[in-house]
Amino acid sequence: MGVAAFLALLVRPGPRDESDVRLREFQELVAQHKEQMYRVAYRMVGNHEDAEDLVQDTLLDALRAFQRFAPGSAFDRWIYRIMLNNVIDWRRRRAVRAISLDEPGRVGEEGGPQEVADSSRDPAQVAFRDVLDEPVEKALTALQPDIRMAVILRDIEGLTYEEVAQAMHCPVGTVRSRLHRGREELRTRLASLWRKQR
Amino acid sequence: MTKMRGWNCRKVSEGLTLWLDGLMDSGASKALEVHLDSCAACREHAQELRQVKAQLAKLPGVSCRPGFWPAVGYRLQTEGRTAPAPRLGARRRLWAALPVGLGLAFWLLIGRPSAPVAMLGVRDLVGAHAVAEVAGPAKDFSGLALVSWPGPVEVSPEHHAPLPAPPIADRTVTDGGSQEKSQRAEALLANALGMRVSIPPHQGTRMMAVRDGDGWRVGRTAVLAYGDGSEELLPPGVRIGLAVSRGTPALQVPAPPICCGGTHLTDGELRNLAVQNYRLAWHGESKLAERTVDCLAASPAAKDRPAHLLWVDKQTGLWVRHCRYGPDGTLLTCTGFEDLAFAPTLAKPGPPRLLINWMCNEGRAHSCKCCSAAQGISMPLGLPSELPGGYRLLSAAPGERGKLRWTHLAYTDGIDCLSVFYIPGASEPLARPESATVISLGGLRLHHWRVGPLTGVDWQGKAASWAVVGYAASDLLLKVSQALESS
């Protein structure tokens, strides 16, 4: 989908007010960064289903908090910070989450029936799991979220240490340490595989 | 490793990250390099870290799936504007109502007919309504679905072995839910089908969904209480379901969405539409590139969800065009086949043809002129539309991930599903070992893997690989898979 069509989706017909102006600003920023944003989300979670989930949650949170975004500052780094919070939040909540499906209610509402998607049912995923899952991708998704984010932003997206620090809202020294840990963990996981291949 | 003059191994190890990034000052860098020159272990360490960096840098690009950004646009438009500003953190529940839902309802059909019966055509789905619940133990996902169809339908209950036959009367529907849900189901059947049924509530049933890192897991502690006062604890791994039958034998639903990932409108997604309270309307037959097609409109109950128009080939059941429209009538996406002359060749061998699947994401309402960004895939045709055992071709769809592209052909007899993956350009069998492992998959069981033997030459004379995956409720599929291989 092109940028124009994407923007058009967000335009509400009728008279414009201040929120429309802000919304339009938001749309333009999202349109500029959406591909990179999706890429980072995908690398964070390792599959399209969760990446879509993560991008949506992140953008919704970002839109609601948009009044706190300083115009002129780096939108992508601001988004990544929200995204990282979301990933950590997911992880925490996914550890234990039980919802009763027994009470009637609208699908999707809290306490109502939940749409349950089991991605393992997709024959393609099952068939090609071993073929497609690159070892490096597997190893990447096994990292802690904050370490993973540092590695993705620096080694895949090519941000500088300072930019990664801004995105992760932490000192540059912390970025350095997370990168060090991340690369070492990846090396440990991948080295045995490389040695076998030699 | 020995301690070297200047820097020792530990200090080098700690400094490698900065050194590899070229961010170490020249003095430190030189000291580190001196150490590397004389320490093989650290040199290998550095080399491996360099390899990690290189592999990360060359990971393939990732693009979102078609239709994703429109869905985001709607969600932002409808929910983002009105909700209060949150703290930085996820609001996960928003996602649960995504319009393009993944498979929810498992349509558990009880009782295999003694002989193949006609499959439900798309017109039979018009007006179909469904109430779905999900239940199941942690890893053996199963479902409970109450499905109603227009027209004369008999509904009869049955439990899968090893549960004993429930002490309930014929023509009674069991529903694993509360009093209110039972009443809803009764009313639904009465309205939709003009039939009166009794649906006793199962008191004490608790169905739990647990989300973990791998996706949804559904667990259940269920006590089923029957009309005569008896109770039983539902053991793990047991599927419960409802038979939906029209006379005898049981009416077949084309395929459970479990088989096909809910990605094709003639099966999973069409049913998802019904589950999500879309209203289906039949807009008559029409001709599309010399094919006779049924035109179906799916209108959403919720205003923020897209409407769909589907054109479904009458002969094959394949959807040949699918368009999604926003609330203001804007065409969001349109997908279809350019060459519709494929269908007749499905049934009989003939010259291979190329089927192009195109995507149009930037068209305007009711026209689709902006297909410059078409994503073409090709698939060989001349494939059999039926396999031994009454398996019929249900759908064909492209798939890709990373460098690998494939065409997924889904065959079904209405209960089991056989997925055949055609992988052009693969001269070697997929590296998955043949396995007899039976994997539980959504209540059905994955019985069969066989990849290697199906490597061969495709219709263009190029190397290709085929993979066959069967989702089976019985051993019958195994025989079908073997027959396919030997053919």
JSON list of N, CA and C in Angstrom, two decimals, chain A residues 127, chain B residues 387 418-421 430 446 448-452 454 466-470 477 480-482 484-485:
[
{"chain": "A", "resi": 127, "resn": "ALA", "atom": "N", "xyz": [5.25, -26.98, 7.86]},
{"chain": "A", "resi": 127, "resn": "ALA", "atom": "CA", "xyz": [6.04, -27.69, 6.85]},
{"chain": "A", "resi": 127, "resn": "ALA", "atom": "C", "xyz": [7.44, -27.11, 6.72]},
{"chain": "B", "resi": 387, "resn": "LEU", "atom": "N", "xyz": [-8.05, -36.36, -5.35]},
{"chain": "B", "resi": 387, "resn": "LEU", "atom": "CA", "xyz": [-7.08, -37.38, -5.01]},
{"chain": "B", "resi": 387, "resn": "LEU", "atom": "C", "xyz": [-7.84, -38.61, -4.54]},
{"chain": "B", "resi": 418, "resn": "LEU", "atom": "N", "xyz": [-5.16, -32.32, 3.35]},
{"chain": "B", "resi": 418, "resn": "LEU", "atom": "CA", "xyz": [-3.85, -32.67, 2.82]},
{"chain": "B", "resi": 418, "resn": "LEU", "atom": "C", "xyz": [-3.28, -31.43, 2.17]},
{"chain": "B", "resi": 419, "resn": "SER", "atom": "N", "xyz": [-2.16, -31.01, 2.65]},
{"chain": "B", "resi": 419, "resn": "SER", "atom": "CA", "xyz": [-1.53, -29.83, 2.07]},
{"chain": "B", "resi": 419, "resn": "SER", "atom": "C", "xyz": [-0.36, -30.26, 1.21]},
{"chain": "B", "resi": 420, "resn": "VAL", "atom": "N", "xyz": [-0.36, -29.79, -0.01]},
{"chain": "B", "resi": 420, "resn": "VAL", "atom": "CA", "xyz": [0.76, -30.07, -0.90]},
{"chain": "B", "resi": 420, "resn": "VAL", "atom": "C", "xyz": [1.45, -28.74, -1.19]},
{"chain": "B", "resi": 421, "resn": "PHE", "atom": "N", "xyz": [2.72, -28.73, -0.99]},
{"chain": "B", "resi": 421, "resn": "PHE", "atom": "CA", "xyz": [3.47, -27.50, -1.25]},
{"chain": "B", "resi": 421, "resn": "PHE", "atom": "C", "xyz": [4.35, -27.71, -2.47]},
{"chain": "B", "resi": 430, "resn": "LEU", "atom": "N", "xyz": [13.60, -30.80, 0.59]},
{"chain": "B", "resi": 430, "resn": "LEU", "atom": "CA", "xyz": [13.72, -29.99, 1.80]},
{"chain": "B", "resi": 430, "resn": "LEU", "atom": "C", "xyz": [14.45, -30.79, 2.86]},
{"chain": "B", "resi": 446, "resn": "LEU", "atom": "N", "xyz": [-1.25, -34.54, 12.99]},
{"chain": "B", "resi": 446, "resn": "LEU", "atom": "CA", "xyz": [-0.39, -34.53, 11.82]},
{"chain": "B", "resi": 446, "resn": "LEU", "atom": "C", "xyz": [0.24, -35.91, 11.72]},
{"chain": "B", "resi": 448, "resn": "HIS", "atom": "N", "xyz": [1.66, -37.32, 8.90]},
{"chain": "B", "resi": 448, "resn": "HIS", "atom": "CA", "xyz": [2.54, -37.75, 7.83]},
{"chain": "B", "resi": 448, "resn": "HIS", "atom": "C", "xyz": [3.40, -36.63, 7.30]},
{"chain": "B", "resi": 449, "resn": "TRP", "atom": "N", "xyz": [4.64, -36.89, 7.22]},
{"chain": "B", "resi": 449, "resn": "TRP", "atom": "CA", "xyz": [5.57, -36.01, 6.53]},
{"chain": "B", "resi": 449, "resn": "TRP", "atom": "C", "xyz": [6.18, -36.80, 5.40]},
{"chain": "B", "resi": 450, "resn": "ARG", "atom": "N", "xyz": [6.28, -36.25, 4.30]},
{"chain": "B", "resi": 450, "resn": "ARG", "atom": "CA", "xyz": [7.08, -36.92, 3.28]},
{"chain": "B", "resi": 450, "resn": "ARG", "atom": "C", "xyz": [7.48, -35.85, 2.29]},
{"chain": "B", "resi": 451, "resn": "VAL", "atom": "N", "xyz": [8.71, -35.55, 2.30]},
{"chain": "B", "resi": 451, "resn": "VAL", "atom": "CA", "xyz": [9.16, -34.43, 1.50]},
{"chain": "B", "resi": 451, "resn": "VAL", "atom": "C", "xyz": [10.10, -34.88, 0.40]},
{"chain": "B", "resi": 452, "resn": "GLY", "atom": "N", "xyz": [11.12, -35.59, 0.79]},
{"chain": "B", "resi": 452, "resn": "GLY", "atom": "CA", "xyz": [12.18, -35.94, -0.15]},
{"chain": "B", "resi": 452, "resn": "GLY", "atom": "C", "xyz": [11.71, -36.66, -1.39]},
{"chain": "B", "resi": 454, "resn": "LEU", "atom": "N", "xyz": [9.32, -36.55, -3.12]},
{"chain": "B", "resi": 454, "resn": "LEU", "atom": "CA", "xyz": [8.51, -35.82, -4.08]},
{"chain": "B", "resi": 454, "resn": "LEU", "atom": "C", "xyz": [9.29, -34.78, -4.88]},
{"chain": "B", "resi": 466, "resn": "TRP", "atom": "N", "xyz": [8.35, -30.95, -3.87]},
{"chain": "B", "resi": 466, "resn": "TRP", "atom": "CA", "xyz": [6.99, -31.00, -3.37]},
{"chain": "B", "resi": 466, "resn": "TRP", "atom": "C", "xyz": [7.02, -31.49, -1.94]},
{"chain": "B", "resi": 467, "resn": "ALA", "atom": "N", "xyz": [6.21, -30.92, -1.16]},
{"chain": "B", "resi": 467, "resn": "ALA", "atom": "CA", "xyz": [6.09, -31.40, 0.21]},
{"chain": "B", "resi": 467, "resn": "ALA", "atom": "C", "xyz": [4.63, -31.75, 0.45]},
{"chain": "B", "resi": 468, "resn": "VAL", "atom": "N", "xyz": [4.42, -32.80, 1.14]},
{"chain": "B", "resi": 468, "resn": "VAL", "atom": "CA", "xyz": [3.05, -33.20, 1.46]},
{"chain": "B", "resi": 468, "resn": "VAL", "atom": "C", "xyz": [2.91, -33.25, 2.96]},
{"chain": "B", "resi": 469, "resn": "VAL", "atom": "N", "xyz": [1.92, -32.57, 3.43]},
{"chain": "B", "resi": 469, "resn": "VAL", "atom": "CA", "xyz": [1.66, -32.57, 4.87]},
{"chain": "B", "resi": 469, "resn": "VAL", "atom": "C", "xyz": [0.20, -32.94, 5.05]},
{"chain": "B", "resi": 470, "resn": "GLY", "atom": "N", "xyz": [-0.06, -33.88, 5.86]},
{"chain": "B", "resi": 470, "resn": "GLY", "atom": "CA", "xyz": [-1.44, -34.28, 6.08]},
{"chain": "B", "resi": 470, "resn": "GLY", "atom": "C", "xyz": [-1.88, -33.99, 7.49]},
{"chain": "B", "resi": 477, "resn": "LEU", "atom": "N", "xyz": [-5.63, -40.84, 5.72]},
{"chain": "B", "resi": 477, "resn": "LEU", "atom": "CA", "xyz": [-4.81, -39.87, 5.01]},
{"chain": "B", "resi": 477, "resn": "LEU", "atom": "C", "xyz": [-3.44, -40.43, 4.66]},
{"chain": "B", "resi": 480, "resn": "VAL", "atom": "N", "xyz": [-3.63, -42.04, 1.46]},
{"chain": "B", "resi": 480, "resn": "VAL", "atom": "CA", "xyz": [-3.77, -41.09, 0.37]},
{"chain": "B", "resi": 480, "resn": "VAL", "atom": "C", "xyz": [-2.41, -40.48, 0.05]},
{"chain": "B", "resi": 481, "resn": "SER", "atom": "N", "xyz": [-1.69, -40.13, 1.07]},
{"chain": "B", "resi": 481, "resn": "SER", "atom": "CA", "xyz": [-0.37, -39.53, 0.85]},
{"chain": "B", "resi": 481, "resn": "SER", "atom": "C", "xyz": [0.54, -40.49, 0.12]},
{"chain": "B", "resi": 482, "resn": "GLN", "atom": "N", "xyz": [0.47, -41.75, 0.52]},
{"chain": "B", "resi": 482, "resn": "GLN", "atom": "CA", "xyz": [1.31, -42.74, -0.14]},
{"chain": "B", "resi": 482, "resn": "GLN", "atom": "C", "xyz": [0.91, -42.91, -1.60]},
{"chain": "B", "resi": 484, "resn": "LEU", "atom": "N", "xyz": [-0.39, -40.67, -3.45]},
{"chain": "B", "resi": 484, "resn": "LEU", "atom": "CA", "xyz": [0.05, -39.49, -4.17]},
{"chain": "B", "resi": 484, "resn": "LEU", "atom": "C", "xyz": [1.52, -39.60, -4.53]},
{"chain": "B", "resi": 485, "resn": "GLU", "atom": "N", "xyz": [2.28, -40.09, -3.61]},
{"chain": "B", "resi": 485, "resn": "GLU", "atom": "CA", "xyz": [3.70, -40.24, -3.88]},
{"chain": "B", "resi": 485, "resn": "GLU", "atom": "C", "xyz": [3.95, -41.24, -5.00]}
]
